[in-house]
Amino acid sequence: MEHSLYIRAALGQKTERFPIWMMRQAGRYMREYQNIRKHYPLVEMFKTPEIVAKVTLQPITAFGMDAAILFSDILVIPDALGLGLNFIENQGPVFSRPIETMAQIDALDLNCLHERLEYVYTSIRLTQAQLKPLNIPLIGFAGGPFTVASYCVGSGKGHDLNTVLKFYFSQPHLMHRFLDVIADATILYLNRQIMAGVDAIQLFESWMSVLSRELFIELALPYLKKVIEGIQRPSHVPITLFGLANSVFYPLLMDLDIQVIGFDSKAHLPEMRKAIPYQFAIQGHLDPYFLLAPHSILKSQVSKLLDSMQGSSGYIFNLGHGVMPEVPEENVLRVVEQVKAFQNDLETSLCVL
Ligand code: CP3
């Protein structure tokens, strides 16, 4: 079978129209999701393959997205390593056993990782049984080691740069050792996701945005590189790297074996297209807040972005970050329909505005 639209664009090809999916496309803004969510704690949902498959499919059926992303979380790795993940209402993720000492890090056991994450691999197989006949690709994912670690060290009360950096400055070798363990776990995890049948991988290094260039080079880049080099994949399984500051740090990413760079809403996308070699596809970056705007504003913003990418090869339409719970479902549908109706001109090449 021919590769799906999303995979073709991710591999850098020029597509007759731009594929679209949205980060956090399955979630609280959908009534159907809320109907399931009110019966289960979030972690239980992630750990129940039948629910994962159902929720993953919801935005495909409701809006016709061109790719599905597995309903899971970047924090299932530290959970599987024994840190104890909980989501507290209105507070976000919290670990009951955050990392504080080297003895704790030394005790982390990668041998039981697969057994404890078996529910993810089962979920992938179950989801793919439903997606394959539709030729809709399934995106597997993991967090970048720094972003994952930033939830695990110190208080365990979620992402807080002060806590993370105080931990790092006071015990740099601990931070590096922990990042290394997370990177090793991530490699094992993503390789198993690929074996279980995901069509693509996205790495979320969201919180690179809080780092200076110095600290990005010290704490994020080497571990991203390690993970990417450790992934064993056929050449038609592309890797996307999303981060909230990719438009600043992209020159540092050029020697990574990634196929797609995901941009947030601060980027100037046509400029990025011009600056980045065509071997990389690009993804992004409608400001998710426009999904709260009146239809006319939303429509003109989507048009502006589409026009600015007219003629481009290797472009995937997405948001600059995730869909928020307040977003009206019909606005998501409108954006998908508008993007699907836009013909990418196969004759012209991108003109930079
Ligand atoms: O995009 C998708 O539809 C796939 C599923 C997905 C989730 N989390 C489900 C989820 C993905 C790709 C993630 C990644 C993730 N998780 C990131 C990186 C991407 C980003 O948003 O920057 C981060 C930092 C996390 C950690 C996390 N998970 C936080 C901070 C929170 C709480 C904030 C919030 O939105 O409530 C979560 C919970 C979470 N993960 C939800 C979902 C759908 C909320 C669901 C709910 O409460 O019902």
Coordinates of C-alpha atoms and ligand atoms in Angstrom, one line a residue:
M1 CA 0.0 0.0 0.0
E2 CA 1.2 3.5 -0.7
H3 CA 2.4 5.4 2.4
S4 CA -0.2 7.6 4.0
L5 CA -0.2 11.3 3.4
Y6 CA 1.3 12.1 6.8
I7 CA 4.2 9.6 6.3
R8 CA 4.9 11.0 2.8
A9 CA 5.1 14.5 4.0
A10 CA 7.2 13.5 7.1
L11 CA 9.6 11.8 4.7
G12 CA 10.0 15.2 2.9
Q13 CA 7.8 14.5 -0.1
K14 CA 5.6 17.1 -1.8
T15 CA 2.0 16.2 -1.1
E16 CA -1.1 17.2 -3.1
R17 CA -2.5 18.7 0.1
F18 CA -1.0 19.1 3.6
P19 CA -1.7 16.5 6.2
I20 CA -3.1 17.7 9.5
W21 CA -3.2 16.4 13.0
M22 CA -3.1 18.2 16.4
M23 CA -1.1 17.7 19.5
R24 CA -3.5 16.6 22.3
Q25 CA -6.1 15.9 19.7
A26 CA -7.6 13.3 22.1
G27 CA -8.6 15.0 25.3
R28 CA -10.9 17.0 27.5
Y29 CA -12.2 19.4 24.9
M30 CA -14.1 16.4 23.4
R31 CA -17.4 15.5 25.0
E32 CA -16.9 11.8 24.0
Y33 CA -13.6 11.8 25.9
Q34 CA -15.1 13.4 29.0
N35 CA -17.8 10.7 29.0
I36 CA -15.1 8.1 29.5
R37 CA -12.8 10.2 31.7
K38 CA -15.4 10.8 34.3
H39 CA -15.4 7.1 35.1
Y40 CA -11.7 6.5 35.5
P41 CA -8.5 8.2 36.9
L42 CA -6.2 9.2 34.1
V43 CA -3.5 6.7 34.8
E44 CA -6.0 3.9 34.7
M45 CA -7.1 5.1 31.3
F46 CA -3.5 5.0 30.0
K47 CA -3.1 1.5 31.4
T48 CA -6.3 0.0 29.8
P49 CA -5.6 -0.9 26.2
E50 CA -9.3 -1.0 25.2
I51 CA -9.7 2.6 26.5
V52 CA -6.5 3.7 24.9
A53 CA -7.6 2.4 21.5
K54 CA -11.0 4.0 21.8
V55 CA -9.7 7.4 22.8
T56 CA -6.9 7.4 20.2
L57 CA -9.6 6.8 17.5
Q58 CA -12.0 9.5 18.8
P59 CA -10.4 12.5 16.9
I60 CA -9.9 10.4 13.8
T61 CA -13.6 9.5 13.6
A62 CA -14.9 12.9 14.8
F63 CA -12.7 15.2 12.8
G64 CA -10.9 13.1 10.1
M65 CA -7.3 13.8 11.3
D66 CA -4.7 12.4 9.0
A67 CA -2.7 10.8 11.8
A68 CA -3.5 9.3 15.2
I69 CA -1.3 9.7 18.2
L70 CA -1.3 7.0 20.9
F71 CA -3.3 8.1 24.0
S72 CA -0.6 7.9 26.6
D73 CA 1.8 10.2 28.4
I74 CA 5.5 11.0 28.4
L75 CA 5.6 10.2 32.1
V76 CA 4.8 6.5 31.9
I77 CA 8.5 5.7 31.7
P78 CA 9.3 7.1 35.2
D79 CA 6.1 5.5 36.4
A80 CA 7.4 2.1 35.1
L81 CA 10.7 2.8 36.9
G82 CA 8.8 2.9 40.1
L83 CA 8.4 6.7 40.8
G84 CA 4.6 6.4 41.2
L85 CA 2.7 8.6 38.8
N86 CA -0.5 10.4 39.8
F87 CA -2.4 13.2 38.1
I88 CA -3.9 15.6 40.7
E89 CA -6.9 17.6 39.5
N90 CA -5.9 21.2 38.5
Q91 CA -2.3 20.5 39.4
G92 CA -1.0 18.1 36.9
P93 CA 1.4 15.2 37.3
V94 CA 2.9 14.4 40.6
F95 CA 5.3 11.6 41.6
S96 CA 5.0 9.9 45.0
R97 CA 8.7 8.8 45.0
P98 CA 10.7 11.7 43.3
I99 CA 14.4 11.3 42.7
E100 CA 16.5 12.8 45.5
T101 CA 19.6 10.5 45.9
M102 CA 22.1 8.5 43.9
A103 CA 21.1 5.3 45.7
Q104 CA 17.6 5.8 44.3
I105 CA 19.0 6.2 40.8
D106 CA 21.2 3.2 41.2
A107 CA 18.2 1.1 42.2
L108 CA 16.2 1.9 39.0
D109 CA 15.8 -1.3 37.2
L110 CA 15.5 -1.3 33.4
N111 CA 15.0 -5.1 33.3
C112 CA 11.4 -4.9 34.3
L113 CA 10.6 -1.9 32.0
H114 CA 9.0 -3.9 29.2
E115 CA 6.9 -6.0 31.6
R116 CA 5.6 -2.8 33.2
L117 CA 5.0 -1.1 29.9
E118 CA 3.4 -4.1 28.2
Y119 CA 0.0 -2.2 28.4
V120 CA 1.4 0.3 25.9
Y121 CA 2.6 -2.3 23.4
T122 CA -0.8 -4.1 23.7
S123 CA -2.6 -0.8 23.2
I124 CA -0.5 -0.1 20.0
R125 CA -1.5 -3.5 18.6
L126 CA -5.1 -3.0 19.4
T127 CA -5.2 0.5 18.0
Q128 CA -3.5 -0.5 14.8
A129 CA -6.0 -3.2 14.2
Q130 CA -8.5 -0.4 13.8
L131 CA -6.3 2.2 12.1
K132 CA -4.6 0.0 9.4
P133 CA -7.8 -0.5 7.4
L134 CA -8.2 3.3 7.3
N135 CA -4.6 3.8 6.2
I136 CA -4.3 6.3 9.1
P137 CA -0.8 6.2 10.6
L138 CA -0.2 5.8 14.3
I139 CA 2.3 8.1 16.0
G140 CA 4.1 6.6 19.0
F141 CA 6.0 9.0 21.3
A142 CA 8.2 9.6 24.3
G143 CA 9.4 12.7 26.1
G144 CA 12.8 14.1 25.6
P145 CA 14.9 13.0 28.6
F146 CA 15.2 16.6 30.0
T147 CA 11.5 17.2 29.9
V148 CA 10.7 13.9 31.5
A149 CA 13.4 14.4 34.2
S150 CA 12.1 17.9 35.0
Y151 CA 9.0 16.2 36.5
C152 CA 10.9 13.6 38.5
V153 CA 13.7 15.4 40.5
G154 CA 13.3 17.3 43.7
S155 CA 9.8 17.8 45.1
G156 CA 8.1 15.5 42.5
K157 CA 5.4 18.2 42.3
G158 CA 5.6 18.5 38.6
H159 CA 7.7 20.6 36.3
D160 CA 9.4 23.5 38.1
L161 CA 12.6 24.9 36.6
N162 CA 13.8 26.4 39.9
T163 CA 13.6 23.0 41.6
V164 CA 15.1 21.2 38.6
L165 CA 18.1 23.6 38.3
K166 CA 18.7 23.7 42.0
F167 CA 18.9 20.0 42.0
Y168 CA 21.2 20.1 39.0
F169 CA 23.6 22.8 40.4
S170 CA 23.8 21.1 43.8
Q171 CA 24.3 17.5 42.4
P172 CA 25.3 17.8 38.7
H173 CA 26.5 14.1 38.5
L174 CA 23.1 12.9 39.8
M175 CA 21.2 14.9 37.2
H176 CA 23.4 13.5 34.4
R177 CA 23.2 10.0 35.7
F178 CA 19.4 10.2 35.9
L179 CA 19.1 11.8 32.4
D180 CA 21.3 8.9 31.1
V181 CA 19.0 6.3 32.7
I182 CA 15.9 8.0 31.3
A183 CA 17.6 8.1 27.8
D184 CA 18.4 4.3 28.1
A185 CA 14.8 3.6 29.1
T186 CA 13.4 5.7 26.3
I187 CA 15.5 3.8 23.7
L188 CA 14.2 0.5 24.9
Y189 CA 10.6 1.9 25.0
L190 CA 10.6 3.4 21.6
N191 CA 12.2 0.3 20.0
R192 CA 9.4 -1.8 21.4
Q193 CA 6.8 0.7 20.2
I194 CA 8.2 0.3 16.7
M195 CA 8.2 -3.5 17.1
A196 CA 4.5 -3.3 18.2
G197 CA 3.7 -1.4 15.0
V198 CA 3.7 2.4 15.3
D199 CA 4.2 4.1 12.0
A200 CA 6.2 7.1 13.3
I201 CA 7.8 8.5 16.4
Q202 CA 7.5 12.0 18.0
L203 CA 9.8 13.1 20.7
F204 CA 8.4 15.8 23.0
E205 CA 11.2 18.0 24.4
S206 CA 8.7 20.6 25.3
W207 CA 10.5 22.2 28.2
M208 CA 13.7 23.0 26.3
S209 CA 12.1 26.4 26.1
V210 CA 13.1 27.2 29.7
L211 CA 16.7 26.5 29.1
S212 CA 19.5 28.9 28.1
R213 CA 21.5 27.9 25.1
E214 CA 24.3 26.8 27.5
L215 CA 22.0 24.6 29.5
F216 CA 20.2 23.2 26.4
I217 CA 23.6 22.0 25.2
E218 CA 24.4 20.6 28.6
L219 CA 21.2 19.0 29.7
A220 CA 19.0 18.4 26.7
L221 CA 20.9 17.9 23.4
P222 CA 23.3 15.1 24.4
Y223 CA 20.5 12.9 25.7
L224 CA 18.2 13.7 22.7
K225 CA 21.1 12.6 20.5
K226 CA 21.6 9.5 22.5
V227 CA 18.0 8.5 22.2
I228 CA 17.8 9.3 18.4
E229 CA 20.9 7.2 17.8
G230 CA 19.5 4.3 19.8
I231 CA 16.3 4.1 17.9
Q232 CA 16.3 1.2 15.4
R233 CA 13.7 1.8 12.7
P234 CA 13.0 1.1 9.1
S235 CA 13.6 4.2 6.9
H236 CA 9.9 4.7 6.4
V237 CA 9.3 5.3 10.2
P238 CA 10.1 9.0 10.6
I239 CA 11.1 10.7 13.8
T240 CA 9.8 14.2 14.7
L241 CA 11.4 16.3 17.3
F242 CA 9.0 18.8 18.9
G243 CA 10.2 21.5 21.3
L244 CA 8.9 24.8 22.4
A245 CA 12.1 26.6 21.3
N246 CA 13.0 24.8 18.1
S247 CA 13.0 28.1 16.1
V248 CA 15.8 29.3 18.3
F249 CA 17.8 26.0 18.7
Y250 CA 17.3 24.5 15.2
P251 CA 20.9 25.0 14.1
L252 CA 21.9 22.7 16.9
L253 CA 19.6 20.0 15.6
M254 CA 21.0 19.7 12.1
D255 CA 23.2 16.6 12.8
L256 CA 20.4 14.7 14.4
D257 CA 18.9 11.8 12.5
I258 CA 15.4 13.2 12.6
Q259 CA 13.1 13.7 9.7
V260 CA 10.7 16.3 11.0
I261 CA 11.1 19.4 13.2
G262 CA 8.0 20.5 15.0
F263 CA 7.7 24.2 15.6
D264 CA 5.7 26.2 18.2
S265 CA 3.8 29.3 17.4
K266 CA 6.7 31.7 17.9
A267 CA 8.5 30.5 14.8
H268 CA 8.4 32.2 11.4
L269 CA 7.6 29.1 9.4
P270 CA 8.5 30.2 5.9
E271 CA 11.8 31.5 7.3
M272 CA 12.5 28.2 9.0
R273 CA 11.6 26.4 5.7
K274 CA 14.2 28.6 3.9
A275 CA 16.9 28.1 6.6
I276 CA 16.5 24.4 7.1
P277 CA 17.7 21.9 4.5
Y278 CA 15.0 20.1 2.6
Q279 CA 16.0 16.8 4.0
F280 CA 14.0 17.9 7.1
A281 CA 10.2 18.1 6.9
I282 CA 8.6 20.7 9.1
Q283 CA 5.5 20.6 11.3
G284 CA 3.4 23.3 13.0
H285 CA 2.3 25.8 14.2
L286 CA -1.1 27.4 14.4
D287 CA -1.4 29.2 17.8
P288 CA -3.8 27.0 19.7
Y289 CA -5.4 30.1 21.2
F290 CA -6.8 30.9 17.8
L291 CA -9.1 27.9 18.3
L292 CA -10.9 30.1 20.9
A293 CA -11.3 33.0 18.5
P294 CA -14.4 33.8 16.4
H295 CA -14.7 31.8 13.1
S296 CA -13.6 34.6 10.9
I297 CA -10.4 35.2 12.8
L298 CA -9.6 31.5 13.0
K299 CA -10.3 31.1 9.3
S300 CA -8.0 33.9 8.3
Q301 CA -5.2 32.7 10.5
V302 CA -5.4 29.2 9.0
S303 CA -5.4 30.7 5.5
K304 CA -2.4 32.8 6.3
L305 CA -0.4 29.8 7.5
L306 CA -1.5 27.7 4.5
D307 CA -0.7 30.4 2.0
S308 CA 2.7 30.9 3.6
M309 CA 3.5 27.2 3.0
Q310 CA 2.0 27.0 -0.5
G311 CA 4.3 24.9 -2.8
S312 CA 6.3 23.5 0.1
S313 CA 7.3 19.9 0.2
G314 CA 7.5 18.1 3.6
Y315 CA 5.0 20.2 5.5
I316 CA 2.6 18.9 8.1
F317 CA -0.1 21.2 9.5
N318 CA -0.3 21.1 13.4
L319 CA -0.7 23.5 16.3
G320 CA 2.2 25.2 18.0
H321 CA 1.2 23.3 21.2
G322 CA -1.7 21.1 22.4
V323 CA -5.4 21.7 22.1
M324 CA -6.7 23.2 25.3
P325 CA -9.7 21.8 27.2
E326 CA -11.7 25.0 26.6
V327 CA -11.6 24.7 22.8
P328 CA -15.0 24.2 21.0
E329 CA -15.0 20.9 19.1
E330 CA -16.5 22.5 16.0
N331 CA -13.5 24.8 15.7
V332 CA -11.2 21.8 15.5
L333 CA -13.5 20.4 12.7
R334 CA -13.4 23.7 10.8
V335 CA -9.7 23.8 10.8
V336 CA -9.4 20.2 9.6
E337 CA -11.8 20.9 6.8
Q338 CA -10.1 24.1 5.8
V339 CA -6.7 22.5 5.7
K340 CA -8.0 19.5 3.7
A341 CA -9.6 21.8 1.1
F342 CA -6.4 23.6 0.5
Q343 CA -4.5 22.4 -2.6
N344 CA -0.8 22.4 -2.4
D345 CA 0.5 23.7 -5.7
L346 CA 2.8 21.0 -6.9
E347 CA 4.3 23.3 -9.6
T348 CA 5.5 26.3 -7.5
S349 CA 8.1 26.2 -4.8
L350 CA 7.8 28.0 -1.6
C351 CA 8.1 31.8 -1.7
V352 CA 9.2 33.4 1.5
L353 CA 6.9 36.1 2.7
Ligands
CP3_1 O1 -1.3 14.5 22.0 C1 -2.1 13.5 22.3 O2 -3.3 13.5 22.0 C2 -1.5 12.2 22.8 C3 -1.4 12.0 24.2 C4 -0.5 12.9 25.1 C5 -0.8 13.2 26.4 N1 0.3 13.8 27.0 C6 -2.1 12.9 27.1 C7 -2.5 13.6 28.2 C8 0.8 13.3 24.8 C9 1.6 13.3 23.5 C10 1.3 13.9 26.0 C11 2.6 14.5 26.2 C12 3.0 15.2 27.4 N2 2.6 15.0 28.7 C13 3.9 16.3 27.4 C14 4.7 16.9 26.3 C15 3.8 17.7 25.3 C16 3.4 19.0 25.9 O3 2.2 19.1 26.2 O4 4.2 19.9 26.0 C17 4.0 16.7 28.8 C18 4.8 17.9 29.3 C19 3.2 15.9 29.5 C20 2.9 15.9 31.0 C21 1.5 16.1 31.4 N3 0.5 15.2 31.2 C22 1.0 17.2 32.0 C23 1.8 18.4 32.4 C24 -0.4 17.0 32.2 C25 -1.4 17.9 32.9 C26 -1.7 19.0 32.2 C27 -3.0 18.8 31.5 O5 -3.1 19.1 30.3 O6 -4.0 18.4 32.2 C28 -0.7 15.7 31.6 C29 -2.0 15.1 31.5 C30 -2.5 14.6 30.2 N4 -1.7 13.9 29.3 C31 -3.8 14.8 29.7 C32 -3.8 14.2 28.4 C33 -4.9 14.1 27.4 C34 -4.9 15.5 30.4 C35 -6.1 14.6 30.4 C36 -7.1 14.7 31.5 O7 -6.9 15.3 32.6 O8 -8.1 14.1 31.2

